[in-house]
Coordinates of C-alpha atoms in Angstrom, one line a residue:
M28 CA 176.9 94.6 233.4
W29 CA 177.6 91.9 236.0
L30 CA 174.0 92.0 237.2
S31 CA 172.7 91.4 233.7
S32 CA 175.2 88.5 233.3
L33 CA 174.0 87.0 236.5
T34 CA 170.3 87.3 235.5
G35 CA 171.2 85.5 232.3
L36 CA 172.4 82.5 234.3
F37 CA 169.7 82.6 237.0
R38 CA 166.1 83.6 237.2
L39 CA 165.6 86.9 239.0
E40 CA 163.7 85.1 241.8
D41 CA 166.6 82.7 242.3
L42 CA 169.1 85.6 242.3
M43 CA 167.0 87.4 244.9
N44 CA 166.8 84.3 247.1
L45 CA 170.6 84.0 246.9
I46 CA 171.0 87.6 248.0
Y47 CA 168.6 86.9 250.9
A48 CA 170.6 83.9 251.9
I49 CA 173.9 85.8 251.8
I50 CA 172.4 88.6 254.0
L51 CA 171.0 86.1 256.5
G52 CA 174.4 84.3 256.6
A53 CA 176.2 87.6 257.3
V54 CA 173.7 88.4 260.1
Q55 CA 174.3 85.0 261.6
G56 CA 178.1 85.3 261.3
V57 CA 178.2 88.7 263.1
A58 CA 175.5 88.1 265.7
E59 CA 176.2 84.5 266.8
F60 CA 179.3 85.2 268.9
L61 CA 177.9 88.4 270.5
P62 CA 175.3 88.3 273.3
I63 CA 172.6 89.8 271.0
S64 CA 170.7 86.7 269.8
S65 CA 171.4 85.7 266.2
S66 CA 168.1 83.9 266.0
G67 CA 166.1 87.0 267.0
H68 CA 168.0 89.1 264.5
L69 CA 167.4 86.6 261.7
V70 CA 163.7 86.7 262.3
I71 CA 163.7 90.5 262.3
V72 CA 165.9 90.8 259.3
G73 CA 163.7 88.3 257.4
E74 CA 160.7 90.5 258.1
L75 CA 162.6 93.7 257.0
L76 CA 163.6 92.0 253.8
T77 CA 160.0 91.0 253.1
A78 CA 158.8 94.6 253.8
L79 CA 161.6 96.1 251.8
F80 CA 161.3 94.0 248.6
G81 CA 157.5 93.4 248.9
R82 CA 157.8 89.6 248.6
S83 CA 157.9 86.9 251.2
L84 CA 161.0 84.8 251.7
P85 CA 160.7 81.2 250.4
D86 CA 160.0 78.5 252.9
W87 CA 163.6 77.3 252.9
L88 CA 164.9 80.7 253.9
Q89 CA 162.6 81.3 256.8
G90 CA 161.7 79.7 260.1
M91 CA 163.6 76.8 261.7
T92 CA 165.0 75.3 258.5
M93 CA 167.3 78.2 257.6
N94 CA 168.0 78.8 261.3
V95 CA 169.3 75.3 261.8
A96 CA 171.4 75.4 258.6
L97 CA 173.0 78.7 259.7
H98 CA 173.7 77.4 263.2
F99 CA 175.3 74.3 261.6
G100 CA 177.8 76.7 260.0
T101 CA 178.4 78.2 263.4
L102 CA 179.0 74.7 264.8
L103 CA 181.7 74.1 262.2
S104 CA 183.5 77.4 263.2
I105 CA 183.3 76.5 266.9
A106 CA 184.7 73.0 266.2
T107 CA 187.5 74.6 264.3
V108 CA 188.5 77.3 266.8
Y109 CA 188.0 75.1 269.9
F110 CA 189.2 71.8 268.3
R111 CA 191.9 71.2 270.9
D112 CA 189.7 72.1 273.8
L113 CA 186.9 69.9 272.6
L114 CA 189.4 67.0 272.1
G115 CA 190.7 67.6 275.6
L116 CA 187.2 67.1 277.0
L117 CA 187.7 63.3 276.4
Q118 CA 190.2 63.4 279.2
R119 CA 188.0 65.6 281.5
W120 CA 185.1 63.3 282.2
R121 CA 183.6 65.4 285.0
L122 CA 183.4 68.5 282.8
L123 CA 182.0 66.4 279.9
L124 CA 179.3 65.0 282.2
L125 CA 178.5 68.6 283.3
I126 CA 178.1 69.7 279.7
V127 CA 175.7 66.7 279.2
L128 CA 173.8 67.8 282.3
S129 CA 173.6 71.4 281.1
S130 CA 172.3 70.3 277.7
I131 CA 169.3 68.3 279.1
P132 CA 166.9 71.2 279.8
A133 CA 167.2 72.6 276.2
G134 CA 166.7 69.1 274.8
V135 CA 163.5 68.6 276.9
V136 CA 162.1 72.0 276.1
G137 CA 162.9 71.6 272.4
I138 CA 161.1 68.2 272.2
L139 CA 158.1 69.1 274.3
Y140 CA 157.4 72.5 272.7
K141 CA 158.7 72.0 269.2
D142 CA 155.6 73.2 267.3
A143 CA 155.1 76.3 269.4
L144 CA 158.7 77.3 269.2
E145 CA 158.8 76.9 265.4
A146 CA 155.9 79.4 265.1
L147 CA 157.8 82.0 267.1
F148 CA 160.6 81.8 264.6
Q149 CA 158.3 83.6 262.1
N150 CA 157.1 86.2 264.6
A151 CA 159.2 89.4 264.6
L152 CA 157.2 91.0 267.5
A153 CA 158.0 88.0 269.7
A154 CA 161.7 88.2 268.8
G155 CA 161.7 91.9 269.6
I156 CA 160.2 91.3 273.0
C157 CA 162.6 88.5 273.8
L158 CA 165.5 90.9 272.9
L159 CA 164.4 92.8 276.0
G160 CA 164.8 89.5 277.9
T161 CA 168.4 89.2 276.8
A162 CA 169.1 92.8 278.0
T163 CA 167.6 91.9 281.4
I164 CA 169.8 88.8 281.7
L165 CA 172.9 90.7 280.8
L166 CA 172.1 93.5 283.3
A167 CA 171.4 90.8 286.0
A168 CA 174.7 89.1 285.2
R169 CA 176.6 92.4 285.6
R170 CA 175.0 93.1 289.0
L171 CA 174.9 89.6 290.4
R172 CA 178.3 88.2 289.5
G173 CA 179.5 85.7 292.1
A174 CA 182.9 84.7 293.4
E175 CA 185.2 83.9 290.4
R176 CA 185.7 80.1 290.1
S177 CA 187.3 78.0 287.5
L178 CA 185.5 75.3 285.5
S179 CA 187.0 72.7 287.7
E180 CA 185.0 74.1 290.6
L181 CA 181.7 74.1 288.7
S182 CA 179.1 72.1 290.6
A183 CA 176.4 69.9 289.1
G184 CA 173.7 72.2 290.5
R185 CA 175.2 75.3 288.9
A186 CA 175.7 73.5 285.6
L187 CA 172.0 72.7 285.7
V188 CA 171.1 76.3 286.3
I189 CA 173.2 77.3 283.3
G190 CA 171.4 74.6 281.3
V191 CA 168.0 76.1 282.3
F192 CA 169.2 79.5 281.0
Q193 CA 170.2 77.8 277.7
A194 CA 166.8 76.2 277.5
V195 CA 165.2 79.7 277.8
A196 CA 167.5 80.9 275.0
I197 CA 165.7 78.6 272.5
L198 CA 163.3 81.5 272.2
P199 CA 164.3 83.7 269.2
G200 CA 165.6 87.0 270.7
I201 CA 167.0 85.4 273.9
S202 CA 170.8 85.2 273.2
R203 CA 172.2 81.7 273.9
A204 CA 175.6 83.1 274.4
G205 CA 174.4 86.0 276.5
S206 CA 172.2 83.8 278.7
T207 CA 174.7 81.0 279.3
V208 CA 177.6 83.4 279.9
G209 CA 175.4 85.5 282.1
A210 CA 174.3 82.5 284.1
G211 CA 177.9 81.3 284.4
L212 CA 178.9 84.7 285.8
M213 CA 176.0 84.6 288.3
C214 CA 177.0 81.1 289.2
G215 CA 180.5 82.4 290.1
L216 CA 182.5 81.4 287.0
R217 CA 185.4 83.6 285.9
P218 CA 184.5 85.5 282.7
A219 CA 186.9 83.5 280.5
D220 CA 185.6 80.2 281.9
A221 CA 182.0 81.3 281.6
A222 CA 182.6 82.1 277.9
K223 CA 184.5 78.8 277.3
Y224 CA 181.7 76.8 278.9
S225 CA 179.1 78.6 276.8
F226 CA 181.0 77.6 273.6
F227 CA 181.2 74.0 274.8
L228 CA 177.5 74.0 275.3
A229 CA 176.9 75.4 271.8
V230 CA 178.1 72.1 270.3
P231 CA 175.3 69.8 271.6
A232 CA 172.8 72.6 271.5

């Protein structure tokens, strides 16, 4: 009954696109804050939806366009949860400068390799291979954790290393959260501080 009512208001194609968007949004919401790569899962789920329903997703639901839109939603949630911490950065100039430094590698890679990266966001095989890269980073972080330091002890060199890991995470399937938290642990940050720094880096990224 409700389905027939909806199809009366929308074309079937529009309704299917809406369902696709809801599914992709749910995947983003679940995967973004876990070290499993939301981008990689979005690519793979998009391919599964195409195979399941026998029709390609429209342009606005695939590739970088939808990915950026979904990550904007993530940005709003981070800004809400970490609002006080983000506001406090205005009084912690050294940490703010470290965040800027860590963000430079991803910015450079994104600008220089934009076209090649966009193509990967429509390649489920590449995303699957990169998921193995995420697993490797997480295993390395577990084995190579350094001495536990606070964010106030983070050096510029270590901040840049974390930034390089974030740049690698532009690839769909490499978890941004997993790679930056893992790099933070390998650089000697305490787990809670590594996670907080990762969320700080998510804002400019």
